[in-house]
Short mmCIF file of C-alpha atoms in Angstrom, two decimals:
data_model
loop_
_atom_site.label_atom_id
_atom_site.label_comp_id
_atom_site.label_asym_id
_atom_site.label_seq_id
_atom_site.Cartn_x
_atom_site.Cartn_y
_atom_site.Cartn_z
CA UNK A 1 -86.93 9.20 -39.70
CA UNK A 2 -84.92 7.41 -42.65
CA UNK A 3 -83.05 5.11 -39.18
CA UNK A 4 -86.28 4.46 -38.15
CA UNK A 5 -87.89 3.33 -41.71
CA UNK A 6 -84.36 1.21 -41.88
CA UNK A 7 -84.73 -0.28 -38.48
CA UNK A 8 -88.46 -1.57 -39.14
CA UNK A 9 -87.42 -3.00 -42.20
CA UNK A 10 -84.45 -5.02 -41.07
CA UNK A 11 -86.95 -6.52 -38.06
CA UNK A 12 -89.13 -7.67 -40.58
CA UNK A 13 -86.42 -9.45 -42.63
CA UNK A 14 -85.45 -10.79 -39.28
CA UNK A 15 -88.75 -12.01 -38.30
CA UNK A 16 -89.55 -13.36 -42.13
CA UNK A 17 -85.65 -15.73 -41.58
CA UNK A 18 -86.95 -16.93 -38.54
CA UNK A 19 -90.34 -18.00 -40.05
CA UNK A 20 -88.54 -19.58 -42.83
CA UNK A 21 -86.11 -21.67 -40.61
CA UNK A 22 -88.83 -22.82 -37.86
CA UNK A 23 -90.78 -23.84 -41.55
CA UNK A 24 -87.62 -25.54 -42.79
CA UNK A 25 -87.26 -27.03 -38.97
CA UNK A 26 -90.45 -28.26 -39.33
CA UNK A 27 -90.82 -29.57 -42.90
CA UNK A 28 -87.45 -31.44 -43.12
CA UNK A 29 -86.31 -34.34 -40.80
CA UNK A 30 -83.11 -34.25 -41.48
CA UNK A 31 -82.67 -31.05 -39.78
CA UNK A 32 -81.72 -31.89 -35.86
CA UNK A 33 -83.38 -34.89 -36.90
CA UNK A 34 -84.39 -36.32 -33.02
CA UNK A 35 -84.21 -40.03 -33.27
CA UNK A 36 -80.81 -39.03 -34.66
CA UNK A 37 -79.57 -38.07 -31.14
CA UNK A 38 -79.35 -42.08 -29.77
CA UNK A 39 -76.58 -42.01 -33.11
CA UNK A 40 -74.65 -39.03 -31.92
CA UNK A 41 -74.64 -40.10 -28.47
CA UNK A 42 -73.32 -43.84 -29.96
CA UNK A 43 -70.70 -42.02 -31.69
CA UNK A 44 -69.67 -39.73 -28.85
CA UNK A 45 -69.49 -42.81 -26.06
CA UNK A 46 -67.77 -45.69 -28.61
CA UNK A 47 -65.36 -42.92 -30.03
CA UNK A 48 -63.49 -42.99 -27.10
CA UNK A 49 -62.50 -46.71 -26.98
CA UNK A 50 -59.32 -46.11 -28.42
CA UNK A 51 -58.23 -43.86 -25.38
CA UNK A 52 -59.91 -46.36 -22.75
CA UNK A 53 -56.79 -47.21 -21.24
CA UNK A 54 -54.85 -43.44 -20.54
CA UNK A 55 -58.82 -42.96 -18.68
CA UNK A 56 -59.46 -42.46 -14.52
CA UNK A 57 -61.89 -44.85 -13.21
CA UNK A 58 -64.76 -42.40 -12.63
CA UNK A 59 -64.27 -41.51 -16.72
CA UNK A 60 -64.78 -44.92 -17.30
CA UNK A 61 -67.57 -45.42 -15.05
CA UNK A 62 -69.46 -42.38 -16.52
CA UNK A 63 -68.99 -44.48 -20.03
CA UNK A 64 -69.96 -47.49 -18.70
CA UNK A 65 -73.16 -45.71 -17.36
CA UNK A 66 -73.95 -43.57 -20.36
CA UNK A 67 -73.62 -47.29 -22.57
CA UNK A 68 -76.66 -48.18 -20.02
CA UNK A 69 -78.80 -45.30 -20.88
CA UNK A 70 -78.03 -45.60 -24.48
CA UNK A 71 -79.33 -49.38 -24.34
CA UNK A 72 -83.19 -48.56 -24.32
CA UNK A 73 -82.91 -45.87 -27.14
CA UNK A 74 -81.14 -48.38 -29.72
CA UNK A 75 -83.51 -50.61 -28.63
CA UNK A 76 -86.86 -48.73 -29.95
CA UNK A 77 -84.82 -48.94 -33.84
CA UNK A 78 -85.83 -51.13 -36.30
CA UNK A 79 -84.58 -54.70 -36.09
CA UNK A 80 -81.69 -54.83 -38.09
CA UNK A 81 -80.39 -51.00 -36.54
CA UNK A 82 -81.21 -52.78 -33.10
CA UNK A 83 -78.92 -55.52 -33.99
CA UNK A 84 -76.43 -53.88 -35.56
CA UNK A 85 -75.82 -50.95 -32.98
CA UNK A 86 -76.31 -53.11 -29.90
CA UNK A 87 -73.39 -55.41 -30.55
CA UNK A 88 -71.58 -53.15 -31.18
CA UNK A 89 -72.96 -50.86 -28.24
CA UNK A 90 -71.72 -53.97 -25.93
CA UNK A 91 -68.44 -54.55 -27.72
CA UNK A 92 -67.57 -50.86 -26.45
CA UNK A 93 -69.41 -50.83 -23.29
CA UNK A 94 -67.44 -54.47 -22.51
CA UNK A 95 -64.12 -52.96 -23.32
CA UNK A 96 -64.81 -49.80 -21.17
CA UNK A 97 -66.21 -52.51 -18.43
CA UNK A 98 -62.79 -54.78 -19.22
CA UNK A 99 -60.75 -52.07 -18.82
CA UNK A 100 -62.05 -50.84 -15.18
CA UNK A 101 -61.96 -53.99 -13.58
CA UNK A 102 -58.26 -54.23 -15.17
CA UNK A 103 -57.52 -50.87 -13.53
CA UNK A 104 -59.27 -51.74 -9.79
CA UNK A 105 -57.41 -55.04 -9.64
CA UNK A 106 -54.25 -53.70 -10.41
CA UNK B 1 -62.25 -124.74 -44.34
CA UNK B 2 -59.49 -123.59 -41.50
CA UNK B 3 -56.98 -121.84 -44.19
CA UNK B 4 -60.54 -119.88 -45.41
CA UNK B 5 -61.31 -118.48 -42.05
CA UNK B 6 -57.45 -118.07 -41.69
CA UNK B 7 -57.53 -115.73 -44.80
CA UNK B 8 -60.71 -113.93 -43.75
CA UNK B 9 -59.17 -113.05 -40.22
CA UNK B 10 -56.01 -112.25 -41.99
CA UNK B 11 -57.61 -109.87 -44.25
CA UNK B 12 -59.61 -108.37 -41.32
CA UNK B 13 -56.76 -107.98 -39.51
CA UNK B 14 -55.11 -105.77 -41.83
CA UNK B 15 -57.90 -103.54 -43.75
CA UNK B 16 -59.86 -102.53 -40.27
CA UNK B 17 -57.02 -100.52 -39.08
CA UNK B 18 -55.99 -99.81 -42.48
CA UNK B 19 -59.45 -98.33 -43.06
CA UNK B 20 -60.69 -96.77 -39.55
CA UNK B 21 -57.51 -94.44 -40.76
CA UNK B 22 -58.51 -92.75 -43.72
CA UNK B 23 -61.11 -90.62 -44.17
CA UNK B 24 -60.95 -88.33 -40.92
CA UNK B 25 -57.80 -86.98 -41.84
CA UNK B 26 -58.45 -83.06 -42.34
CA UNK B 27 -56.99 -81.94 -45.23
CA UNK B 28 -54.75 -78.15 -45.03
CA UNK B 29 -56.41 -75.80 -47.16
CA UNK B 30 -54.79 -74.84 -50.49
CA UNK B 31 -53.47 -71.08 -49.90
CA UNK B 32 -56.37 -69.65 -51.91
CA UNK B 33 -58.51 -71.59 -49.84
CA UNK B 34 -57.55 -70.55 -45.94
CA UNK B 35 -59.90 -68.28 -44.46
CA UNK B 36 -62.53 -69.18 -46.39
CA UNK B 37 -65.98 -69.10 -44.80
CA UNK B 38 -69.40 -70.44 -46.47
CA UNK B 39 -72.42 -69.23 -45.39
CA UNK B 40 -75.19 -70.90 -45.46
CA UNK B 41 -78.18 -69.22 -42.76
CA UNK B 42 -80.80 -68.82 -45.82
CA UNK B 43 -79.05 -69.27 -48.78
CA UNK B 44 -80.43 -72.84 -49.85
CA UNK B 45 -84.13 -71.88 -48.65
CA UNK B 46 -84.14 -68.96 -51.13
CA UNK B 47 -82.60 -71.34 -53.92
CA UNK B 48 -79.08 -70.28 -53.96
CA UNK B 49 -75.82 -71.85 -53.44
CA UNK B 50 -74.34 -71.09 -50.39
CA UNK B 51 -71.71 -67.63 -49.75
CA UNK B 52 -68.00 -68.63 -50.14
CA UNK B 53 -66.30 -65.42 -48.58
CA UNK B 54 -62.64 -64.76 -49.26
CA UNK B 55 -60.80 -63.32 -46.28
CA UNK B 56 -57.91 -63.26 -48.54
CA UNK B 57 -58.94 -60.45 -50.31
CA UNK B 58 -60.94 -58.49 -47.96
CA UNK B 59 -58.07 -58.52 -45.45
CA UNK B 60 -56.00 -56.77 -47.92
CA UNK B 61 -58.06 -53.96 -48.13
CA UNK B 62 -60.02 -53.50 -45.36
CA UNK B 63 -58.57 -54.20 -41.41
CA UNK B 64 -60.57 -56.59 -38.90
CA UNK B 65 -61.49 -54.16 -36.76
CA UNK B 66 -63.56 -52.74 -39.69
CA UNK B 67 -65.48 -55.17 -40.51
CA UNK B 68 -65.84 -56.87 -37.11
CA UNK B 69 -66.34 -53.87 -35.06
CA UNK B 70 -67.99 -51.56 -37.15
CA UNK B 71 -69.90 -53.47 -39.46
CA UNK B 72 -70.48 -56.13 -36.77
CA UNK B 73 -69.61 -59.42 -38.04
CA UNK B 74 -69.37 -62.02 -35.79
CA UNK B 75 -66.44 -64.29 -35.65
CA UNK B 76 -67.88 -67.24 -35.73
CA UNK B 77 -68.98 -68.29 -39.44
CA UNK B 78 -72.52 -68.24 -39.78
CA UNK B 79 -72.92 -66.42 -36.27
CA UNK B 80 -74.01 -63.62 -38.19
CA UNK B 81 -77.23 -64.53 -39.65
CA UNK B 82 -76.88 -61.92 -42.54
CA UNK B 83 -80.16 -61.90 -44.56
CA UNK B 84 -80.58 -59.98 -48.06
CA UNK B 85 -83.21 -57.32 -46.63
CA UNK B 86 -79.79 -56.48 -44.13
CA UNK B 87 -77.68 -55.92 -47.33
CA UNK B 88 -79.80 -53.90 -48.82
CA UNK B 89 -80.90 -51.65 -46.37
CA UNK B 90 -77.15 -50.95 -46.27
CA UNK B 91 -75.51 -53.47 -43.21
CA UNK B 92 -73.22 -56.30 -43.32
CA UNK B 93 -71.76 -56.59 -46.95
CA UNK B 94 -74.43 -54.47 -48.21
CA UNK B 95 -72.17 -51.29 -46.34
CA UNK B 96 -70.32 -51.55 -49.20
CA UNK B 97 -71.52 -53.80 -51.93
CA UNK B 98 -74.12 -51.36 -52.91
CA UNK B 99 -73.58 -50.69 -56.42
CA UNK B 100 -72.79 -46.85 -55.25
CA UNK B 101 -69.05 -47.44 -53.32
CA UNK B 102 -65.56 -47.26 -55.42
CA UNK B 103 -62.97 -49.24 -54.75
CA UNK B 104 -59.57 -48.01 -56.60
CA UNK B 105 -61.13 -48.13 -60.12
CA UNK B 106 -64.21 -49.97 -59.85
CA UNK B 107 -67.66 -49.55 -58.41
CA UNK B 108 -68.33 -52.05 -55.70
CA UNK B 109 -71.10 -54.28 -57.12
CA UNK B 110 -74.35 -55.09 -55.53
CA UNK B 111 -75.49 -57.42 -53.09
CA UNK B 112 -78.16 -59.59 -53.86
CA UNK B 113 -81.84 -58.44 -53.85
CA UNK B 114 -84.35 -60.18 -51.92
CA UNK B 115 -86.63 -61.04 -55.26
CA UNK B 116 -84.22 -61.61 -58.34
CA UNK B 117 -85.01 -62.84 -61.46
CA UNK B 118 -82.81 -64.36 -64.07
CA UNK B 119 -81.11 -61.33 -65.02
CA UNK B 120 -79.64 -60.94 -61.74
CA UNK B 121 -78.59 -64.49 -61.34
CA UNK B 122 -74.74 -63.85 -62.51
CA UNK B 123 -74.44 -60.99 -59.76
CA UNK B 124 -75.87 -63.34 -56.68
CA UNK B 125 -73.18 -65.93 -58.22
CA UNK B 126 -70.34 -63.68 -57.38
CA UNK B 127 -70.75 -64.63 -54.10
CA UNK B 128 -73.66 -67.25 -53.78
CA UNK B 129 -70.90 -69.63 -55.67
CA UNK B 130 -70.30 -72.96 -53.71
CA UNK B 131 -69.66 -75.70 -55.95
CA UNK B 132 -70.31 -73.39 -59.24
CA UNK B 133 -67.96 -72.64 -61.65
CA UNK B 134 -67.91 -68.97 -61.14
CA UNK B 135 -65.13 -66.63 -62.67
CA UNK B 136 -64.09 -64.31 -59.88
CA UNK B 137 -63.14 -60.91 -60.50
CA UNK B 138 -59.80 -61.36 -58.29
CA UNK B 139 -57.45 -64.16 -59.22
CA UNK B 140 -55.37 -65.25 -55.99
CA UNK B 141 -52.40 -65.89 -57.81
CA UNK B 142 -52.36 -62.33 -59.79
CA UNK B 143 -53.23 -60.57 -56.69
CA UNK B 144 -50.65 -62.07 -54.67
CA UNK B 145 -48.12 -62.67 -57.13
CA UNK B 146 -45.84 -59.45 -55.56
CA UNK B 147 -46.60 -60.04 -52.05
CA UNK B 148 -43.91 -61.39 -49.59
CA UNK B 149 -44.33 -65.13 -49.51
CA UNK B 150 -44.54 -66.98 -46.40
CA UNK B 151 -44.74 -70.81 -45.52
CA UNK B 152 -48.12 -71.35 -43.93
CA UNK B 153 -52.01 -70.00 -44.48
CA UNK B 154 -52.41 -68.06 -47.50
CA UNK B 155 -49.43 -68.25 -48.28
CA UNK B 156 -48.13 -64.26 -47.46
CA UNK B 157 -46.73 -62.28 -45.17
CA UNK B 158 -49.56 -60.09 -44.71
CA UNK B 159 -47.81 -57.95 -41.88
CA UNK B 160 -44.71 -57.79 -44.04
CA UNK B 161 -47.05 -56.28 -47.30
CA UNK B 162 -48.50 -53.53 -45.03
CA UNK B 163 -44.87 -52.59 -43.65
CA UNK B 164 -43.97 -52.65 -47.07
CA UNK B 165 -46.80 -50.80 -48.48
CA UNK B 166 -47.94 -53.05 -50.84
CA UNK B 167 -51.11 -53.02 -49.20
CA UNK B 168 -53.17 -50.42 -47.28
CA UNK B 169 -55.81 -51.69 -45.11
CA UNK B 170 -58.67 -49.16 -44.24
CA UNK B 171 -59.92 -48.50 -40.97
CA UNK B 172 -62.92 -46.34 -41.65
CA UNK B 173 -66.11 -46.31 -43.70
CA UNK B 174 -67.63 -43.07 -44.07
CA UNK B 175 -71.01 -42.88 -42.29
CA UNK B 176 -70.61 -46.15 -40.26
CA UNK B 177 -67.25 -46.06 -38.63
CA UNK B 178 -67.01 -43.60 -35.95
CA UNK B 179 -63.87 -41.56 -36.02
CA UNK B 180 -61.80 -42.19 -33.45
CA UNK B 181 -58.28 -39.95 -31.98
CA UNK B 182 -54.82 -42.06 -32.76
CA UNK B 183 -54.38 -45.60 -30.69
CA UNK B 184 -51.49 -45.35 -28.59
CA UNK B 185 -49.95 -48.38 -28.75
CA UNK B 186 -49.56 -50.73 -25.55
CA UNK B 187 -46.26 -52.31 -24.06
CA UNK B 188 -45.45 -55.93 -25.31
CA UNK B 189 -44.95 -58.25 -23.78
CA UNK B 190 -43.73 -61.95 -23.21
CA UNK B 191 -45.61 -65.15 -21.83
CA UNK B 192 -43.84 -67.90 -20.42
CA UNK B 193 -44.41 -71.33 -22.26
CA UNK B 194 -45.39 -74.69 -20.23
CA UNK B 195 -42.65 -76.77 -22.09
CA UNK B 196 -39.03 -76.54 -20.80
CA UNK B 197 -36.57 -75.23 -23.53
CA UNK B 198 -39.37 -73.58 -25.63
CA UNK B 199 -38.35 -69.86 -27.21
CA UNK B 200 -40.75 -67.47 -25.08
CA UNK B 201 -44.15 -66.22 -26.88
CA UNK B 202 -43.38 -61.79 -27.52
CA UNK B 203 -47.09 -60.87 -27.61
CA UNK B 204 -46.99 -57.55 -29.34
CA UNK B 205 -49.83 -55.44 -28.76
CA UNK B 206 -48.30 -53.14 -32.22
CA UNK B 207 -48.90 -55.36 -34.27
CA UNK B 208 -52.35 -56.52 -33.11
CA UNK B 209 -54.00 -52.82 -32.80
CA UNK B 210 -52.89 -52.15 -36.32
CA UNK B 211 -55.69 -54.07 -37.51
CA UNK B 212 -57.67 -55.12 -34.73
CA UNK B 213 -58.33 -52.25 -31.98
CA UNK B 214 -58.64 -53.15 -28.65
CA UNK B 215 -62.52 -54.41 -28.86
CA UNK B 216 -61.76 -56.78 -31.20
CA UNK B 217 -59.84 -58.99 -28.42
CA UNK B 218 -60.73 -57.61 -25.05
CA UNK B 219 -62.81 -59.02 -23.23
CA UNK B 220 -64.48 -61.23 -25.65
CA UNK B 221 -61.41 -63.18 -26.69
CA UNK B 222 -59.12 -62.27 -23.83
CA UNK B 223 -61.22 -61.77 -20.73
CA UNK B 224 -58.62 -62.26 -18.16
CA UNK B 225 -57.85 -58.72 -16.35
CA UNK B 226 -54.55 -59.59 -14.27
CA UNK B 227 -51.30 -60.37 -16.37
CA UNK B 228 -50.50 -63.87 -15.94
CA UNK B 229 -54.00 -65.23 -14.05
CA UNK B 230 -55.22 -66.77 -17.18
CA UNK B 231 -53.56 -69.66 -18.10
CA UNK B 232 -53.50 -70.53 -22.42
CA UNK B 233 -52.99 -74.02 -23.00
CA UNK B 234 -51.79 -75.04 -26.82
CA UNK B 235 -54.96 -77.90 -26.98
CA UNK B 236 -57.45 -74.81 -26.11
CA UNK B 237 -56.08 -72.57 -28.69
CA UNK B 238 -55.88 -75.65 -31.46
CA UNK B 239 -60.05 -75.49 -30.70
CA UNK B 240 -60.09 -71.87 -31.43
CA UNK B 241 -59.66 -70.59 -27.93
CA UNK B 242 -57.64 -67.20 -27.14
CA UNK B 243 -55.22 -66.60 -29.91
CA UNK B 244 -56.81 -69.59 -32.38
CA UNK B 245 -59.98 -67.29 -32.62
CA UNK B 246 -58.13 -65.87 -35.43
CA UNK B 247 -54.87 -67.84 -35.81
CA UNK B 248 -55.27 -70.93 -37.60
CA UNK B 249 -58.25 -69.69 -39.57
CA UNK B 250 -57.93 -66.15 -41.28
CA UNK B 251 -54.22 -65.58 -39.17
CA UNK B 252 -51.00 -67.83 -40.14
CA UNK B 253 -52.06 -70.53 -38.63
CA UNK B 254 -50.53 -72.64 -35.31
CA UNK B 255 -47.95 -74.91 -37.45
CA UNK B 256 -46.08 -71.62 -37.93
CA UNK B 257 -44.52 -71.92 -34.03
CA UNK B 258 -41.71 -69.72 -34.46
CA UNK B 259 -43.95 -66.08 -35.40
CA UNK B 260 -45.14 -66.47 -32.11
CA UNK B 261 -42.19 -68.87 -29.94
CA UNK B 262 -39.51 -66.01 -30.54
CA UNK B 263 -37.47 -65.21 -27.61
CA UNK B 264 -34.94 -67.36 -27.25
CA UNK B 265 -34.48 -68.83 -23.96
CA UNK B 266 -32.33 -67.79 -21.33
CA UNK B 267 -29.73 -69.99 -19.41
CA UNK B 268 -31.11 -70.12 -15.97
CA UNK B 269 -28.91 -71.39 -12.87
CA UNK B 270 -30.12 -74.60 -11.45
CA UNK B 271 -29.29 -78.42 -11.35
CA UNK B 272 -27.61 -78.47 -14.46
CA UNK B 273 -25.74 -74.48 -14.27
CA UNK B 274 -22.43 -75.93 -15.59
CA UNK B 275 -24.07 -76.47 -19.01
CA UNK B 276 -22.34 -73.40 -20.96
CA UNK B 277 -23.78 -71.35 -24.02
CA UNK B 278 -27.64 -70.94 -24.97
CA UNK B 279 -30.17 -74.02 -24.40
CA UNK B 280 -30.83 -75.58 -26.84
CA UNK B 281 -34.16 -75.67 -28.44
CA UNK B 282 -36.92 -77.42 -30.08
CA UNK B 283 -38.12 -81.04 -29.37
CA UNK B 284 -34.43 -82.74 -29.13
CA UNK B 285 -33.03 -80.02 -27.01
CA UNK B 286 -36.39 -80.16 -24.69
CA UNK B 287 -35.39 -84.72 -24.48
CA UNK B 288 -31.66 -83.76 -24.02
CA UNK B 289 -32.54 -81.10 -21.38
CA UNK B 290 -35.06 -83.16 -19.59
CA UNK B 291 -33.45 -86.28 -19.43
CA UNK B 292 -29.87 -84.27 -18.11
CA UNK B 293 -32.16 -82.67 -15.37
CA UNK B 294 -33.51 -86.34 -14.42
CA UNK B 295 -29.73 -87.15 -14.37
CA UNK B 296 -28.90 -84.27 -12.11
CA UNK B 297 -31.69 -85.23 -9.94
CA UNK B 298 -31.26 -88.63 -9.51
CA UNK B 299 -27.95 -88.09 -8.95
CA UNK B 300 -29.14 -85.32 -6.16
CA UNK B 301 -31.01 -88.21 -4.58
CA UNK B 302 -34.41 -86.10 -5.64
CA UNK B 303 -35.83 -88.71 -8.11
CA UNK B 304 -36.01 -91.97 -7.70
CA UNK B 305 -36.35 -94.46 -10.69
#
């Protein structure tokens, strides 16, 4: 009986957390934010510049290709964000580009 | 009425020439002065003196890559087209100059607001300063007074003060640069000079990436992909081609032949393979070296004067 009681009660502290953090989810951009996720994908394709060179040609490819579908999404940003991230959005896409031709030449 | 027109002929004669001379004549910047860039996209419509920007002291804190990667400055002055609304919603200089960064000891100050009033005026001087007698926070000579001296530019060894430590460029701004794993640095490598008798240029990728990354350069400076299929001439880099994109500008500049010309050339056999001991270099060793090589030649029967 007192397991029971004890069980009940921790479900409802469980379903009260998950009301608060769909709330919180809700309430407060910031929080997996989703016109954030063009940014994180930025960071995650132009992080890897630096290692360009050690890459296959199918890695670089895939870059290459995921610079394309980035284009459109830093395109929808405000003007100056637009500006801004798409230079250098083609500085790393170039290099990636540079790079591959370098390597099928060779 | 003859000796008059004499005399006006004569003087022509001598002051044309004497004045078609003067007045193109570029004069070298004063060490404080190289790698200065004034900016002028808006400045004068909005009623302020154009932006002098001092490489000289950026460089010493911050590396290329940083500013012209992840900030995204162009490298063309003016290419840009930085407006005040940019700054303050926290691009271009405004990634910094924010009133919020520190720098060592300081806070950085603010870039200019898009509506100032009088109050504000001495802060837009700090940088909107052509032609005004501004006093700048950073004197040249006290900021460069312990740094290894060299002959051309600004007047330092600016790879020689990092080696040393004296200063520390950074490479990353919190919330704009992305981070990014460890560059492994590429092989140098040499490139074989036009001019007979001329030391070989020892590209070396080290001490490029250090401040520059690979973006910087490839491809939008150096686009060729196969070793040796572009060919660099010395009049294309003079116009800012290739390496004078940044040397001869914010870089030591082209007079400085011997940073770059430093392998010293090898004896090779050929017409004249009896000469002993190293070539000899520069322009009188190039004459001497051509004109025994005609010698051998005509001599050979293979030029004919």
């Amino acid at each position: 009986m007192k397991t029971a009681g004890a069980g009940e009660a921790a479900s409802k502290i469980g379903l009260l957390l998950l009301a608060i953090s769909l709330t919180a989810a809700l309430l407060c951009p910031g929080i997996a934010h989703p016109e954030d996720s063009w940014l994180k994908e930025f960071e995650a394709v132009c992080s890897q510049t630096d290692d360009a060179m050690d890459m296959t040609k199918d890695q670089l490819d895939q870059l290459v290709e995921r610079c394309n579908r980035l284009k459109p999404d830093i395109e929808k940003q405000d003007e100056i964000t637009k500006k801004v991230y798409l230079k250098r959005l083609d500085s790393c896409r170039s290099l990636y580009e540079f790079i591959l031709e370098t390597k099928y030449k060779q | 009425m003859k000796r008059f027109l004499f005399m006006i002929v004569l003087i022509l004669v001598f002051t044309v020439p004497a004045s078609a001379e003067t007045g193109v004549k570029k004069r070298r910047p004063l060490p404080y002065e190289y790698g200065r860039v004034v900016i002028n996209n808006y400045s004068t419509k909005a009623y302020l003196a154009p932006v002098v920007f001092n490489h000289w002291l950026h460089r010493a804190n911050f590396t290329c890559r940083l500013c012209h990667v992840d900030l995204a400055f162009a490298m063309k002055a003016g290419a840009t087209g930085i407006r005040a609304s940019d700054n303050i919603k926290g691009y271009y200089c405004g990634s910094c100059h924010n009133g919020v960064m520190q720098w060592q000891d300081r806070k950085v100050f603010e870039a200019c607001s898009k509506e100032y009033g009088n109050k504000d005026i001495s802060r837009c001087e700090r940088c909107h300063s052509l032609d005004k007698d501004v006093k700048k926070e950073y004197d040249f000579g006290k900021f460069t007074g312990k740094l290894p001296k060299e002959r051309f530019g600004n007047g330092i060894d600016w790879e020689k003060a990092e080696a040393e430590g004296l200063i520390k460029p950074i490479g990353y701004l919190p919330g704009i640069s992305i981070k990014r794993p460890q560059l492994k640095i590429q092989k140098d490598f040499s490139l074989e000079p036009k001019v007979l008798g001329m030391p070989q240029i020892i590209f070396s990728h080290k001490k490029h990436i250090v401040w520059n990354g690979c973006e910087l350069c490839h491809p939008e400076i150096f686009a060729g992909v196969k070793k040796g299929l572009t060919k660099y001439s010395m009049p294309e880099i003079f116009e800012g081609k290739y390496c004078g994109a940044c040397h001869g500008l914010v870089a030591f500049p082209l007079l400085d032949c011997q940073r770059c010309h430093t392998k010293p050339v090898e004896e090779t056999p050929g017409p004249q393979a009896e000469q002993k001991g190293p070539v000899k270099q520069g322009i009188s060793g190039q004459i001497q070296q051509r004109q025994s090589a005609r010698t051998a030649l005509a001599d050979d029967g293979g030029l004919k004067r």
